[in-house]
PDB file of C-alpha atoms in Angstrom:
ATOM      1  CA  MET A 161     -13.877  -9.695 -13.522  1.00  0.00           C
ATOM      2  CA  ILE A 162     -13.354 -12.903 -11.637  1.00  0.00           C
ATOM      3  CA  GLU A 163      -9.599 -12.431 -11.337  1.00  0.00           C
ATOM      4  CA  LEU A 164      -7.382  -9.399 -11.627  1.00  0.00           C
ATOM      5  CA  PRO A 165      -5.422  -9.105 -14.880  1.00  0.00           C
ATOM      6  CA  ASN A 166      -2.382 -11.330 -14.856  1.00  0.00           C
ATOM      7  CA  GLY A 167       0.738 -10.174 -16.683  1.00  0.00           C
ATOM      8  CA  ASP A 168       2.615 -13.460 -16.796  1.00  0.00           C
ATOM      9  CA  THR A 169       5.231 -11.996 -19.134  1.00  0.00           C
ATOM     10  CA  LYS A 170       5.863  -8.719 -20.881  1.00  0.00           C
ATOM     11  CA  ARG A 171       4.384 -10.241 -24.051  1.00  0.00           C
ATOM     12  CA  PHE A 172       0.877 -11.177 -22.912  1.00  0.00           C
ATOM     13  CA  LEU A 173      -1.814 -10.398 -20.385  1.00  0.00           C
ATOM     14  CA  THR A 174      -4.694 -12.649 -19.307  1.00  0.00           C
ATOM     15  CA  LEU A 175      -8.057 -11.526 -17.972  1.00  0.00           C
ATOM     16  CA  ARG A 176     -10.834 -13.789 -16.698  1.00  0.00           C
ATOM     17  CA  LEU A 177     -14.380 -12.413 -16.889  1.00  0.00           C
ATOM     18  CA  SER A 178     -17.555 -13.504 -15.147  1.00  0.00           C
ATOM     19  CA  THR A 179     -18.984 -14.419 -18.576  1.00  0.00           C
ATOM     20  CA  ALA A 180     -16.662 -17.461 -18.698  1.00  0.00           C
ATOM     21  CA  ASP A 181     -14.625 -15.738 -21.388  1.00  0.00           C
ATOM     22  CA  ASN A 182     -10.884 -15.410 -20.997  1.00  0.00           C
ATOM     23  CA  LEU A 183      -9.154 -12.650 -22.900  1.00  0.00           C
ATOM     24  CA  VAL A 184      -5.498 -13.125 -23.745  1.00  0.00           C
ATOM     25  CA  SER A 185      -3.801 -10.079 -25.195  1.00  0.00           C
ATOM     26  CA  VAL A 186      -0.544 -11.003 -26.897  1.00  0.00           C
ATOM     27  CA  TYR A 187       2.368  -9.407 -28.654  1.00  0.00           C
ATOM     28  CA  ALA A 188       4.470 -12.148 -30.210  1.00  0.00           C
ATOM     29  CA  PRO A 189       8.154 -11.736 -30.962  1.00  0.00           C
ATOM     30  CA  THR A 190       8.895 -10.608 -34.501  1.00  0.00           C
ATOM     31  CA  LEU A 191      10.415 -12.850 -37.171  1.00  0.00           C
ATOM     32  CA  PRO A 192      14.007 -11.593 -36.681  1.00  0.00           C
ATOM     33  CA  SER A 193      13.866 -12.387 -32.930  1.00  0.00           C
ATOM     34  CA  ASP A 194      16.079 -15.146 -31.591  1.00  0.00           C
ATOM     35  CA  ALA A 195      14.617 -18.650 -31.723  1.00  0.00           C
ATOM     36  CA  GLU A 196      14.989 -18.857 -27.924  1.00  0.00           C
ATOM     37  CA  VAL A 197      12.792 -15.770 -27.463  1.00  0.00           C
ATOM     38  CA  LYS A 198      10.121 -17.170 -29.783  1.00  0.00           C
ATOM     39  CA  ASP A 199      10.217 -20.607 -28.125  1.00  0.00           C
ATOM     40  CA  GLN A 200       9.910 -19.040 -24.664  1.00  0.00           C
ATOM     41  CA  PHE A 201       6.940 -16.944 -25.816  1.00  0.00           C
ATOM     42  CA  TYR A 202       5.026 -19.993 -27.051  1.00  0.00           C
ATOM     43  CA  GLU A 203       5.919 -21.999 -23.938  1.00  0.00           C
ATOM     44  CA  ASP A 204       4.657 -19.174 -21.712  1.00  0.00           C
ATOM     45  CA  LEU A 205       1.495 -18.819 -23.803  1.00  0.00           C
ATOM     46  CA  GLU A 206       0.823 -22.551 -23.660  1.00  0.00           C
ATOM     47  CA  CYS A 207       1.260 -22.485 -19.885  1.00  0.00           C
ATOM     48  CA  ALA A 208      -1.199 -19.587 -19.511  1.00  0.00           C
ATOM     49  CA  VAL A 209      -3.814 -21.192 -21.774  1.00  0.00           C
ATOM     50  CA  SER A 210      -3.495 -24.569 -20.037  1.00  0.00           C
ATOM     51  CA  LYS A 211      -4.715 -22.900 -16.824  1.00  0.00           C
ATOM     52  CA  VAL A 212      -8.080 -22.042 -18.429  1.00  0.00           C
ATOM     53  CA  PRO A 213     -10.779 -24.622 -17.629  1.00  0.00           C
ATOM     54  CA  THR A 214     -11.792 -26.553 -20.757  1.00  0.00           C
ATOM     55  CA  CYS A 215     -15.421 -25.486 -20.332  1.00  0.00           C
ATOM     56  CA  GLU A 216     -14.494 -21.809 -20.818  1.00  0.00           C
ATOM     57  CA  TYR A 217     -13.745 -19.813 -23.948  1.00  0.00           C
ATOM     58  CA  VAL A 218     -10.398 -18.234 -24.750  1.00  0.00           C
ATOM     59  CA  ILE A 219     -10.340 -15.143 -26.937  1.00  0.00           C
ATOM     60  CA  PHE A 220      -6.949 -14.085 -28.299  1.00  0.00           C
ATOM     61  CA  LEU A 221      -6.343 -10.418 -29.004  1.00  0.00           C
ATOM     62  CA  GLY A 222      -3.247  -8.650 -30.178  1.00  0.00           C
ATOM     63  CA  ASP A 223      -0.482  -9.360 -32.595  1.00  0.00           C
ATOM     64  CA  PHE A 224       0.917 -12.784 -33.409  1.00  0.00           C
ATOM     65  CA  ASN A 225       3.047 -11.115 -36.113  1.00  0.00           C
ATOM     66  CA  ALA A 226       1.534 -13.054 -38.985  1.00  0.00           C
ATOM     67  CA  ARG A 227       3.317 -12.788 -42.320  1.00  0.00           C
ATOM     68  CA  VAL A 228       1.565 -12.034 -45.579  1.00  0.00           C
ATOM     69  CA  GLY A 229       3.073 -12.033 -49.018  1.00  0.00           C
ATOM     70  CA  THR A 230       4.045 -14.006 -52.086  1.00  0.00           C
ATOM     71  CA  ASP A 231       6.377 -16.457 -50.296  1.00  0.00           C
ATOM     72  CA  ARG A 232       3.713 -19.169 -50.053  1.00  0.00           C
ATOM     73  CA  GLU A 233       6.203 -22.043 -50.298  1.00  0.00           C
ATOM     74  CA  SER A 234       7.556 -21.194 -46.828  1.00  0.00           C
ATOM     75  CA  TRP A 235       4.118 -21.662 -45.271  1.00  0.00           C
ATOM     76  CA  PRO A 236       2.473 -24.787 -46.761  1.00  0.00           C
ATOM     77  CA  GLY A 237      -1.203 -25.203 -45.970  1.00  0.00           C
ATOM     78  CA  VAL A 238      -1.696 -21.554 -45.076  1.00  0.00           C
TER      79      VAL A 238
END
């Protein structure tokens, strides 16, 4: 490890390794969560990822709470 794990929020944890890989473990808010909670999560995640040098890899782990099902019209292009 180059840096100790950083728990920027209760929803994700970043870890920088000497292999130039950055692990980001996430737990995104669920669909019924308030829009403010979801927006804050993505703002915090963007802030954390923007701190990673562009020459390094970022590997996301965890749960972004993806939706699967027959309601394809709600998610065009997916």
